[in-house]
Amino acid sequence: MANSKFEYVRTFETTDALLPNTWIVVRVDGRGFTKMCAKYGFEKPNDRRALDLMNTAAKAVVTDLPEITIAYGVSDEYSFVFHKACTLFERRASKLVSTVVSTFTANYVFSWSTHFPDTPLSSPLPTFDGRAVCYPSVQNLRDYMSWRQVDCHINNLYNTTFWSLIQLGGLDNKEAERTLAGTLAADKNEILFSRFSINYNNEPEIFKKGSVIFRDVSLGTTSQGQC
């Protein structure tokens, strides 16, 4: 950049480099996805097409950014883990987050027609926000990933029971909410099995535990699996 009398404005920029020698997790979340799910008629409680689309977009991010070691996704969110030695963009949070979010969003929109061939996108288009958090130890990182997966299990068990009460039990939303108020996991499993002959253990793993994308170092490729 050429020197000029206007260059002083750079002094207003803030330094946002993330802590060195820490695992960086950038989490992407859908914005207004409750309305979007209703708009495009996503299947309840889970739409496999929507989850596959999320995985397609996430795999593109992992492929594009080799500094990412693993990614975990559930519902409308995805967490991308950058290794501790990452120096991409000098570890600037704004650069890392904006790159992950924009790459994810672009591939989500680009791949939409592959997963929803009969449902064209219309304005407003899907968008995502993001944040970056540093974790100093492997144990901290493991606890973060466990937290997200536990959240996946809790939400999916509730949603599976909630929508079974509505779709199979004939209840409305408020009646289903009242039925589930104060229930524990065992209670929800009992409702599913006794009322609808649904064994929650037989539900697809991707619904119960989410998806993982990891880098196969020996092959130099990315792989996708279910937790």
mmCIF file of C-alpha atoms in Angstrom, residues 1-104:
data_model
loop_
_atom_site.group_PDB
_atom_site.id
_atom_site.type_symbol
_atom_site.label_atom_id
_atom_site.label_comp_id
_atom_site.label_asym_id
_atom_site.label_seq_id
_atom_site.Cartn_x
_atom_site.Cartn_y
_atom_site.Cartn_z
ATOM 1 C CA MET A 1 0.000 0.000 0.000
ATOM 2 C CA ALA A 2 1.361 3.398 -0.997
ATOM 3 C CA ASN A 3 2.034 5.867 1.779
ATOM 4 C CA SER A 4 -0.442 8.726 1.908
ATOM 5 C CA LYS A 5 -1.844 11.182 4.385
ATOM 6 C CA PHE A 6 -4.880 8.923 4.703
ATOM 7 C CA GLU A 7 -2.989 5.850 5.843
ATOM 8 C CA TYR A 8 -3.338 6.891 9.486
ATOM 9 C CA VAL A 9 -6.851 5.363 9.467
ATOM 10 C CA ARG A 10 -5.205 1.942 9.818
ATOM 11 C CA THR A 11 -4.407 2.835 13.418
ATOM 12 C CA PHE A 12 -8.100 2.378 14.226
ATOM 13 C CA GLU A 13 -7.945 -1.313 13.352
ATOM 14 C CA THR A 14 -7.960 -3.608 16.373
ATOM 15 C CA THR A 15 -5.714 -6.609 16.840
ATOM 16 C CA ASP A 16 -7.759 -9.798 17.061
ATOM 17 C CA ALA A 17 -5.088 -12.498 16.892
ATOM 18 C CA LEU A 18 -6.192 -15.574 18.829
ATOM 19 C CA LEU A 19 -4.066 -17.091 21.582
ATOM 20 C CA PRO A 20 -1.102 -19.078 20.279
ATOM 21 C CA ASN A 21 -0.690 -22.795 20.938
ATOM 22 C CA THR A 22 -4.427 -23.362 21.415
ATOM 23 C CA TRP A 23 -7.027 -25.295 19.468
ATOM 24 C CA ILE A 24 -9.243 -22.890 17.535
ATOM 25 C CA VAL A 25 -12.872 -23.878 17.081
ATOM 26 C CA VAL A 26 -14.945 -21.904 14.603
ATOM 27 C CA ARG A 27 -18.636 -22.720 14.978
ATOM 28 C CA VAL A 28 -21.071 -21.897 12.204
ATOM 29 C CA ASP A 29 -24.782 -21.518 13.008
ATOM 30 C CA GLY A 30 -27.776 -21.034 10.748
ATOM 31 C CA ARG A 31 -29.549 -17.679 11.009
ATOM 32 C CA GLY A 32 -33.328 -17.799 11.197
ATOM 33 C CA PHE A 33 -33.396 -21.487 10.337
ATOM 34 C CA THR A 34 -36.677 -22.113 12.142
ATOM 35 C CA LYS A 35 -38.441 -19.911 9.599
ATOM 36 C CA MET A 36 -36.385 -21.365 6.759
ATOM 37 C CA CYS A 37 -37.290 -24.941 7.731
ATOM 38 C CA ALA A 38 -40.961 -23.985 7.642
ATOM 39 C CA LYS A 39 -40.577 -22.121 4.363
ATOM 40 C CA TYR A 40 -39.079 -25.119 2.553
ATOM 41 C CA GLY A 41 -41.089 -27.760 4.346
ATOM 42 C CA PHE A 42 -38.243 -29.636 6.027
ATOM 43 C CA GLU A 43 -39.329 -33.020 7.351
ATOM 44 C CA LYS A 44 -39.824 -33.265 11.116
ATOM 45 C CA PRO A 45 -38.099 -34.147 13.393
ATOM 46 C CA ASN A 46 -35.169 -34.644 10.988
ATOM 47 C CA ASP A 47 -34.710 -34.087 7.277
ATOM 48 C CA ARG A 48 -31.886 -36.252 5.970
ATOM 49 C CA ARG A 49 -31.585 -34.084 2.856
ATOM 50 C CA ALA A 50 -30.896 -31.009 4.986
ATOM 51 C CA LEU A 51 -28.287 -32.827 7.068
ATOM 52 C CA ASP A 52 -26.577 -34.159 3.947
ATOM 53 C CA LEU A 53 -26.490 -30.620 2.557
ATOM 54 C CA MET A 54 -24.840 -29.364 5.746
ATOM 55 C CA ASN A 55 -22.272 -32.153 5.450
ATOM 56 C CA THR A 56 -21.586 -31.292 1.812
ATOM 57 C CA ALA A 57 -20.915 -27.653 2.703
ATOM 58 C CA ALA A 58 -18.753 -28.638 5.679
ATOM 59 C CA LYS A 59 -16.683 -31.061 3.632
ATOM 60 C CA ALA A 60 -15.985 -28.263 1.143
ATOM 61 C CA VAL A 61 -14.700 -26.085 3.994
ATOM 62 C CA VAL A 62 -12.430 -28.832 5.335
ATOM 63 C CA THR A 63 -11.131 -29.548 1.833
ATOM 64 C CA ASP A 64 -10.440 -25.862 1.202
ATOM 65 C CA LEU A 65 -8.684 -25.238 4.537
ATOM 66 C CA PRO A 66 -6.051 -27.901 5.302
ATOM 67 C CA GLU A 67 -5.436 -26.339 8.723
ATOM 68 C CA ILE A 68 -8.738 -27.863 9.883
ATOM 69 C CA THR A 69 -8.230 -31.270 11.488
ATOM 70 C CA ILE A 70 -11.807 -32.311 12.254
ATOM 71 C CA ALA A 71 -15.344 -30.952 12.045
ATOM 72 C CA TYR A 72 -18.542 -31.907 13.857
ATOM 73 C CA GLY A 73 -22.056 -31.041 12.783
ATOM 74 C CA VAL A 74 -25.599 -31.330 14.065
ATOM 75 C CA SER A 75 -28.826 -29.709 12.909
ATOM 76 C CA ASP A 76 -27.969 -26.230 11.542
ATOM 77 C CA GLU A 77 -24.533 -25.885 13.167
ATOM 78 C CA TYR A 78 -21.009 -27.061 12.381
ATOM 79 C CA SER A 79 -17.812 -26.804 14.442
ATOM 80 C CA PHE A 80 -14.444 -26.661 12.666
ATOM 81 C CA VAL A 81 -11.280 -27.393 14.652
ATOM 82 C CA PHE A 82 -8.011 -25.734 13.603
ATOM 83 C CA HIS A 83 -4.850 -27.392 14.945
ATOM 84 C CA LYS A 84 -2.797 -25.701 17.647
ATOM 85 C CA ALA A 85 0.039 -24.797 15.289
ATOM 86 C CA CYS A 86 -2.273 -23.048 12.823
ATOM 87 C CA THR A 87 -0.837 -19.775 11.486
ATOM 88 C CA LEU A 88 -3.465 -19.105 8.818
ATOM 89 C CA PHE A 89 -4.203 -15.360 8.602
ATOM 90 C CA GLU A 90 -1.830 -14.923 11.563
ATOM 91 C CA ARG A 91 -4.618 -16.504 13.654
ATOM 92 C CA ARG A 92 -6.801 -13.406 13.282
ATOM 93 C CA ALA A 93 -10.292 -14.256 14.507
ATOM 94 C CA SER A 94 -12.068 -11.993 12.037
ATOM 95 C CA LYS A 95 -10.281 -13.559 9.068
ATOM 96 C CA LEU A 96 -10.750 -17.152 10.221
ATOM 97 C CA VAL A 97 -14.424 -16.746 11.070
ATOM 98 C CA SER A 98 -15.320 -14.792 7.943
ATOM 99 C CA THR A 99 -13.496 -17.280 5.702
ATOM 100 C CA VAL A 100 -15.164 -20.319 7.254
ATOM 101 C CA VAL A 101 -18.632 -18.745 7.287
ATOM 102 C CA SER A 102 -18.444 -17.419 3.729
ATOM 103 C CA THR A 103 -17.028 -20.669 2.337
ATOM 104 C CA PHE A 104 -19.666 -22.703 4.161
#
